[in-house]
mmCIF file with all atom_site columns, C-alpha atoms in Angstrom:
data_model
loop_
_atom_site.group_PDB
_atom_site.id
_atom_site.type_symbol
_atom_site.label_atom_id
_atom_site.label_alt_id
_atom_site.label_comp_id
_atom_site.label_asym_id
_atom_site.label_entity_id
_atom_site.label_seq_id
_atom_site.pdbx_PDB_ins_code
_atom_site.Cartn_x
_atom_site.Cartn_y
_atom_site.Cartn_z
_atom_site.occupancy
_atom_site.B_iso_or_equiv
_atom_site.pdbx_formal_charge
_atom_site.auth_seq_id
_atom_site.auth_comp_id
_atom_site.auth_asym_id
_atom_site.auth_atom_id
_atom_site.pdbx_PDB_model_num
ATOM 1   C CA . MET B 1 1   ? 2.441   14.390  -2.663  1.00 82.00 ? 1   MET B CA 1
ATOM 2   C CA . THR B 1 2   ? 0.355   12.021  -4.746  1.00 92.00 ? 2   THR B CA 1
ATOM 3   C CA . GLN B 1 3   ? -3.129  10.839  -3.863  1.00 95.00 ? 3   GLN B CA 1
ATOM 4   C CA . SER B 1 4   ? -5.275  7.852   -4.735  1.00 97.00 ? 4   SER B CA 1
ATOM 5   C CA . LYS B 1 5   ? -8.718  6.701   -3.616  1.00 98.00 ? 5   LYS B CA 1
ATOM 6   C CA . ILE B 1 6   ? -9.742  3.285   -2.289  1.00 98.00 ? 6   ILE B CA 1
ATOM 7   C CA . ILE B 1 7   ? -12.393 1.961   -4.675  1.00 98.00 ? 7   ILE B CA 1
ATOM 8   C CA . GLU B 1 8   ? -12.634 -1.687  -3.564  1.00 98.00 ? 8   GLU B CA 1
ATOM 9   C CA . ILE B 1 9   ? -11.509 -3.871  -0.656  1.00 98.00 ? 9   ILE B CA 1
ATOM 10  C CA . GLY B 1 10  ? -11.094 -7.563  -1.362  1.00 98.00 ? 10  GLY B CA 1
ATOM 11  C CA . PRO B 1 11  ? -12.960 -10.001 0.890   1.00 98.00 ? 11  PRO B CA 1
ATOM 12  C CA . LEU B 1 12  ? -9.695  -11.621 2.066   1.00 98.00 ? 12  LEU B CA 1
ATOM 13  C CA . VAL B 1 13  ? -7.972  -8.344  3.042   1.00 98.00 ? 13  VAL B CA 1
ATOM 14  C CA . PRO B 1 14  ? -8.989  -8.629  6.750   1.00 96.00 ? 14  PRO B CA 1
ATOM 15  C CA . ALA B 1 15  ? -7.206  -12.001 6.906   1.00 96.00 ? 15  ALA B CA 1
ATOM 16  C CA . PHE B 1 16  ? -3.898  -10.149 6.496   1.00 96.00 ? 16  PHE B CA 1
ATOM 17  C CA . GLU B 1 17  ? -4.416  -8.015  9.608   1.00 95.00 ? 17  GLU B CA 1
ATOM 18  C CA . GLU B 1 18  ? -2.620  -10.520 11.828  1.00 93.00 ? 18  GLU B CA 1
ATOM 19  C CA . GLU B 1 19  ? 0.381   -10.451 9.456   1.00 93.00 ? 19  GLU B CA 1
ATOM 20  C CA . LYS B 1 20  ? 0.115   -6.641  9.236   1.00 95.00 ? 20  LYS B CA 1
ATOM 21  C CA . ILE B 1 21  ? 0.276   -6.550  5.420   1.00 96.00 ? 21  ILE B CA 1
ATOM 22  C CA . VAL B 1 22  ? -1.800  -4.510  2.963   1.00 98.00 ? 22  VAL B CA 1
ATOM 23  C CA . ILE B 1 23  ? -1.541  -5.251  -0.753  1.00 98.00 ? 23  ILE B CA 1
ATOM 24  C CA . LEU B 1 24  ? -2.469  -2.352  -3.021  1.00 98.00 ? 24  LEU B CA 1
ATOM 25  C CA . PHE B 1 25  ? -3.333  -2.777  -6.694  1.00 98.00 ? 25  PHE B CA 1
ATOM 26  C CA . GLY B 1 26  ? -4.680  -0.479  -9.351  1.00 97.00 ? 26  GLY B CA 1
ATOM 27  C CA . PRO B 1 27  ? -8.041  -1.006  -11.090 1.00 97.00 ? 27  PRO B CA 1
ATOM 28  C CA . THR B 1 28  ? -6.544  -3.369  -13.711 1.00 96.00 ? 28  THR B CA 1
ATOM 29  C CA . ALA B 1 29  ? -5.907  -6.118  -11.114 1.00 97.00 ? 29  ALA B CA 1
ATOM 30  C CA . THR B 1 30  ? -7.122  -9.594  -12.004 1.00 97.00 ? 30  THR B CA 1
ATOM 31  C CA . ASN B 1 31  ? -10.080 -11.143 -10.167 1.00 97.00 ? 31  ASN B CA 1
ATOM 32  C CA . GLU B 1 32  ? -7.702  -13.355 -8.171  1.00 96.00 ? 32  GLU B CA 1
ATOM 33  C CA . LEU B 1 33  ? -5.664  -10.347 -7.034  1.00 97.00 ? 33  LEU B CA 1
ATOM 34  C CA . ARG B 1 34  ? -8.821  -8.379  -6.173  1.00 98.00 ? 34  ARG B CA 1
ATOM 35  C CA . GLU B 1 35  ? -9.669  -11.032 -3.571  1.00 98.00 ? 35  GLU B CA 1
ATOM 36  C CA . ILE B 1 36  ? -6.573  -10.173 -1.489  1.00 98.00 ? 36  ILE B CA 1
ATOM 37  C CA . SER B 1 37  ? -6.030  -6.535  -2.415  1.00 98.00 ? 37  SER B CA 1
ATOM 38  C CA . VAL B 1 38  ? -7.111  -3.012  -1.699  1.00 98.00 ? 38  VAL B CA 1
ATOM 39  C CA . ILE B 1 39  ? -7.939  -1.591  -5.135  1.00 98.00 ? 39  ILE B CA 1
ATOM 40  C CA . HIS B 1 40  ? -7.154  2.090   -5.507  1.00 98.00 ? 40  HIS B CA 1
ATOM 41  C CA . GLU B 1 41  ? -7.131  4.628   -8.308  1.00 97.00 ? 41  GLU B CA 1
ATOM 42  C CA . PHE B 1 42  ? -4.709  7.539   -8.747  1.00 96.00 ? 42  PHE B CA 1
ATOM 43  C CA . GLU B 1 43  ? -5.816  11.047  -9.645  1.00 88.00 ? 43  GLU B CA 1
ATOM 44  C CA . GLN B 1 44  ? -2.533  11.377  -11.553 1.00 87.00 ? 44  GLN B CA 1
ATOM 45  C CA . THR B 1 45  ? 0.238   8.887   -12.273 1.00 83.00 ? 45  THR B CA 1
ATOM 46  C CA . PRO B 1 46  ? 2.757   8.787   -9.416  1.00 89.00 ? 46  PRO B CA 1
ATOM 47  C CA . ASN B 1 47  ? 6.405   9.496   -10.143 1.00 91.00 ? 47  ASN B CA 1
ATOM 48  C CA . ASN B 1 48  ? 8.955   8.142   -7.673  1.00 92.00 ? 48  ASN B CA 1
ATOM 49  C CA . VAL B 1 49  ? 6.759   9.185   -4.716  1.00 92.00 ? 49  VAL B CA 1
ATOM 50  C CA . ILE B 1 50  ? 7.828   6.471   -2.279  1.00 96.00 ? 50  ILE B CA 1
ATOM 51  C CA . GLN B 1 51  ? 10.914  7.619   -0.413  1.00 96.00 ? 51  GLN B CA 1
ATOM 52  C CA . LYS B 1 52  ? 12.341  6.578   2.937   1.00 96.00 ? 52  LYS B CA 1
ATOM 53  C CA . GLY B 1 53  ? 11.300  9.094   5.588   1.00 97.00 ? 53  GLY B CA 1
ATOM 54  C CA . ASN B 1 54  ? 8.220   10.313  3.684   1.00 97.00 ? 54  ASN B CA 1
ATOM 55  C CA . LYS B 1 55  ? 4.680   10.009  5.002   1.00 97.00 ? 55  LYS B CA 1
ATOM 56  C CA . LEU B 1 56  ? 1.998   7.578   3.856   1.00 97.00 ? 56  LEU B CA 1
ATOM 57  C CA . THR B 1 57  ? -1.594  8.138   4.951   1.00 97.00 ? 57  THR B CA 1
ATOM 58  C CA . PHE B 1 58  ? -4.772  6.053   4.808   1.00 97.00 ? 58  PHE B CA 1
ATOM 59  C CA . GLY B 1 59  ? -7.630  8.470   5.470   1.00 95.00 ? 59  GLY B CA 1
ATOM 60  C CA . THR B 1 60  ? -6.480  10.199  8.678   1.00 95.00 ? 60  THR B CA 1
ATOM 61  C CA . GLN B 1 61  ? -4.009  7.467   9.722   1.00 97.00 ? 61  GLN B CA 1
ATOM 62  C CA . GLU B 1 62  ? -0.420  8.548   9.214   1.00 98.00 ? 62  GLU B CA 1
ATOM 63  C CA . TYR B 1 63  ? 2.656   6.367   8.780   1.00 98.00 ? 63  TYR B CA 1
ATOM 64  C CA . ILE B 1 64  ? 6.357   6.978   8.129   1.00 97.00 ? 64  ILE B CA 1
ATOM 65  C CA . ILE B 1 65  ? 8.044   5.028   5.331   1.00 96.00 ? 65  ILE B CA 1
ATOM 66  C CA . GLU B 1 66  ? 10.985  3.207   6.936   1.00 95.00 ? 66  GLU B CA 1
ATOM 67  C CA . GLU B 1 67  ? 12.231  1.013   4.046   1.00 95.00 ? 67  GLU B CA 1
ATOM 68  C CA . VAL B 1 68  ? 11.586  0.962   0.293   1.00 96.00 ? 68  VAL B CA 1
ATOM 69  C CA . GLY B 1 69  ? 12.076  -2.070  -1.964  1.00 96.00 ? 69  GLY B CA 1
ATOM 70  C CA . SER B 1 70  ? 14.045  -1.609  -5.189  1.00 97.00 ? 70  SER B CA 1
ATOM 71  C CA . GLU B 1 71  ? 10.967  -2.127  -7.435  1.00 97.00 ? 71  GLU B CA 1
ATOM 72  C CA . ALA B 1 72  ? 8.350   -0.398  -5.255  1.00 97.00 ? 72  ALA B CA 1
ATOM 73  C CA . ASN B 1 73  ? 8.116   2.882   -7.171  1.00 97.00 ? 73  ASN B CA 1
ATOM 74  C CA . LYS B 1 74  ? 8.174   1.166   -10.580 1.00 97.00 ? 74  LYS B CA 1
ATOM 75  C CA . ASN B 1 75  ? 5.406   -1.275  -9.573  1.00 97.00 ? 75  ASN B CA 1
ATOM 76  C CA . LEU B 1 76  ? 3.292   1.528   -8.095  1.00 97.00 ? 76  LEU B CA 1
ATOM 77  C CA . GLU B 1 77  ? 3.643   3.629   -11.258 1.00 96.00 ? 77  GLU B CA 1
ATOM 78  C CA . GLU B 1 78  ? 2.930   0.769   -13.696 1.00 95.00 ? 78  GLU B CA 1
ATOM 79  C CA . LEU B 1 79  ? 0.389   -1.388  -11.816 1.00 96.00 ? 79  LEU B CA 1
ATOM 80  C CA . GLY B 1 80  ? -0.701  0.640   -8.802  1.00 96.00 ? 80  GLY B CA 1
ATOM 81  C CA . HIS B 1 81  ? 0.854   -2.262  -6.871  1.00 97.00 ? 81  HIS B CA 1
ATOM 82  C CA . ILE B 1 82  ? 2.788   -2.249  -3.649  1.00 97.00 ? 82  ILE B CA 1
ATOM 83  C CA . SER B 1 83  ? 2.867   -4.457  -0.558  1.00 97.00 ? 83  SER B CA 1
ATOM 84  C CA . ILE B 1 84  ? 2.899   -2.462  2.667   1.00 97.00 ? 84  ILE B CA 1
ATOM 85  C CA . TYR B 1 85  ? 4.274   -4.098  5.807   1.00 96.00 ? 85  TYR B CA 1
ATOM 86  C CA . PHE B 1 86  ? 3.180   -2.560  9.088   1.00 95.00 ? 86  PHE B CA 1
ATOM 87  C CA . ARG B 1 87  ? 5.950   -4.400  10.938  1.00 87.00 ? 87  ARG B CA 1
ATOM 88  C CA . SER B 1 88  ? 9.724   -4.305  11.011  1.00 80.00 ? 88  SER B CA 1
ATOM 89  C CA . GLY B 1 89  ? 12.643  -6.502  11.892  1.00 70.00 ? 89  GLY B CA 1
ATOM 90  C CA . GLU B 1 90  ? 11.389  -9.586  10.066  1.00 62.00 ? 90  GLU B CA 1
ATOM 91  C CA . ASN B 1 91  ? 13.671  -9.745  7.034   1.00 66.00 ? 91  ASN B CA 1
ATOM 92  C CA . GLU B 1 92  ? 15.006  -7.373  4.440   1.00 80.00 ? 92  GLU B CA 1
ATOM 93  C CA . VAL B 1 93  ? 12.375  -5.526  2.452   1.00 88.00 ? 93  VAL B CA 1
ATOM 94  C CA . LEU B 1 94  ? 11.123  -7.342  -0.651  1.00 92.00 ? 94  LEU B CA 1
ATOM 95  C CA . PRO B 1 95  ? 11.657  -5.548  -4.012  1.00 96.00 ? 95  PRO B CA 1
ATOM 96  C CA . GLY B 1 96  ? 7.982   -4.550  -4.449  1.00 96.00 ? 96  GLY B CA 1
ATOM 97  C CA . ALA B 1 97  ? 7.327   -3.722  -0.821  1.00 97.00 ? 97  ALA B CA 1
ATOM 98  C CA . ILE B 1 98  ? 7.709   -0.987  1.746   1.00 97.00 ? 98  ILE B CA 1
ATOM 99  C CA . ILE B 1 99  ? 7.892   -1.075  5.539   1.00 96.00 ? 99  ILE B CA 1
ATOM 100 C CA . VAL B 1 100 ? 6.121   1.633   7.532   1.00 97.00 ? 100 VAL B CA 1
ATOM 101 C CA . SER B 1 101 ? 5.695   2.622   11.155  1.00 96.00 ? 101 SER B CA 1
ATOM 102 C CA . PRO B 1 102 ? 3.901   2.617   13.500  1.00 96.00 ? 102 PRO B CA 1
ATOM 103 C CA . GLU B 1 103 ? 3.204   -1.104  13.428  1.00 95.00 ? 103 GLU B CA 1
ATOM 104 C CA . ILE B 1 104 ? -0.581  -0.660  13.418  1.00 96.00 ? 104 ILE B CA 1
ATOM 105 C CA . PHE B 1 105 ? -2.792  -2.178  10.714  1.00 97.00 ? 105 PHE B CA 1
ATOM 106 C CA . PRO B 1 106 ? -4.916  0.618   9.203   1.00 97.00 ? 106 PRO B CA 1
ATOM 107 C CA . THR B 1 107 ? -8.673  0.911   9.165   1.00 96.00 ? 107 THR B CA 1
ATOM 108 C CA . LEU B 1 108 ? -9.575  0.674   5.475   1.00 97.00 ? 108 LEU B CA 1
ATOM 109 C CA . THR B 1 109 ? -12.732 2.231   4.044   1.00 97.00 ? 109 THR B CA 1
ATOM 110 C CA . ILE B 1 110 ? -13.949 2.505   0.455   1.00 98.00 ? 110 ILE B CA 1
ATOM 111 C CA . GLY B 1 111 ? -13.734 6.154   -0.567  1.00 98.00 ? 111 GLY B CA 1
ATOM 112 C CA . ASP B 1 112 ? -10.798 6.979   1.748   1.00 97.00 ? 112 ASP B CA 1
ATOM 113 C CA . ASN B 1 113 ? -7.780  8.664   0.230   1.00 97.00 ? 113 ASN B CA 1
ATOM 114 C CA . ILE B 1 114 ? -4.269  7.226   0.283   1.00 97.00 ? 114 ILE B CA 1
ATOM 115 C CA . GLN B 1 115 ? -1.521  9.855   0.143   1.00 96.00 ? 115 GLN B CA 1
ATOM 116 C CA . PHE B 1 116 ? 2.094   9.131   -0.729  1.00 92.00 ? 116 PHE B CA 1
#
């Protein structure tokens, strides 16, 4: 299990609650990306930690990874980036995204841990 910490929440992140999408980025994100992203920082570099059937947690909120895009692990390792969809059945998963269940948008707080 790999852990990161939420260090910043962009002002436009709440606007994505209706769409049930959270965009994570590492601390090197541009100012434009920071507006729409949850910025997090890893304690140690992740290595292929996103796998179908594994758990993902935000603070005490637990989710199951249902689908994993082909570039998700690579993007997370290199940029701290991943798009997390808290909904299913829309379309196939995008390369840099994952789909999790339950379909409940998380409560996000600066200082909370994210565990993969």
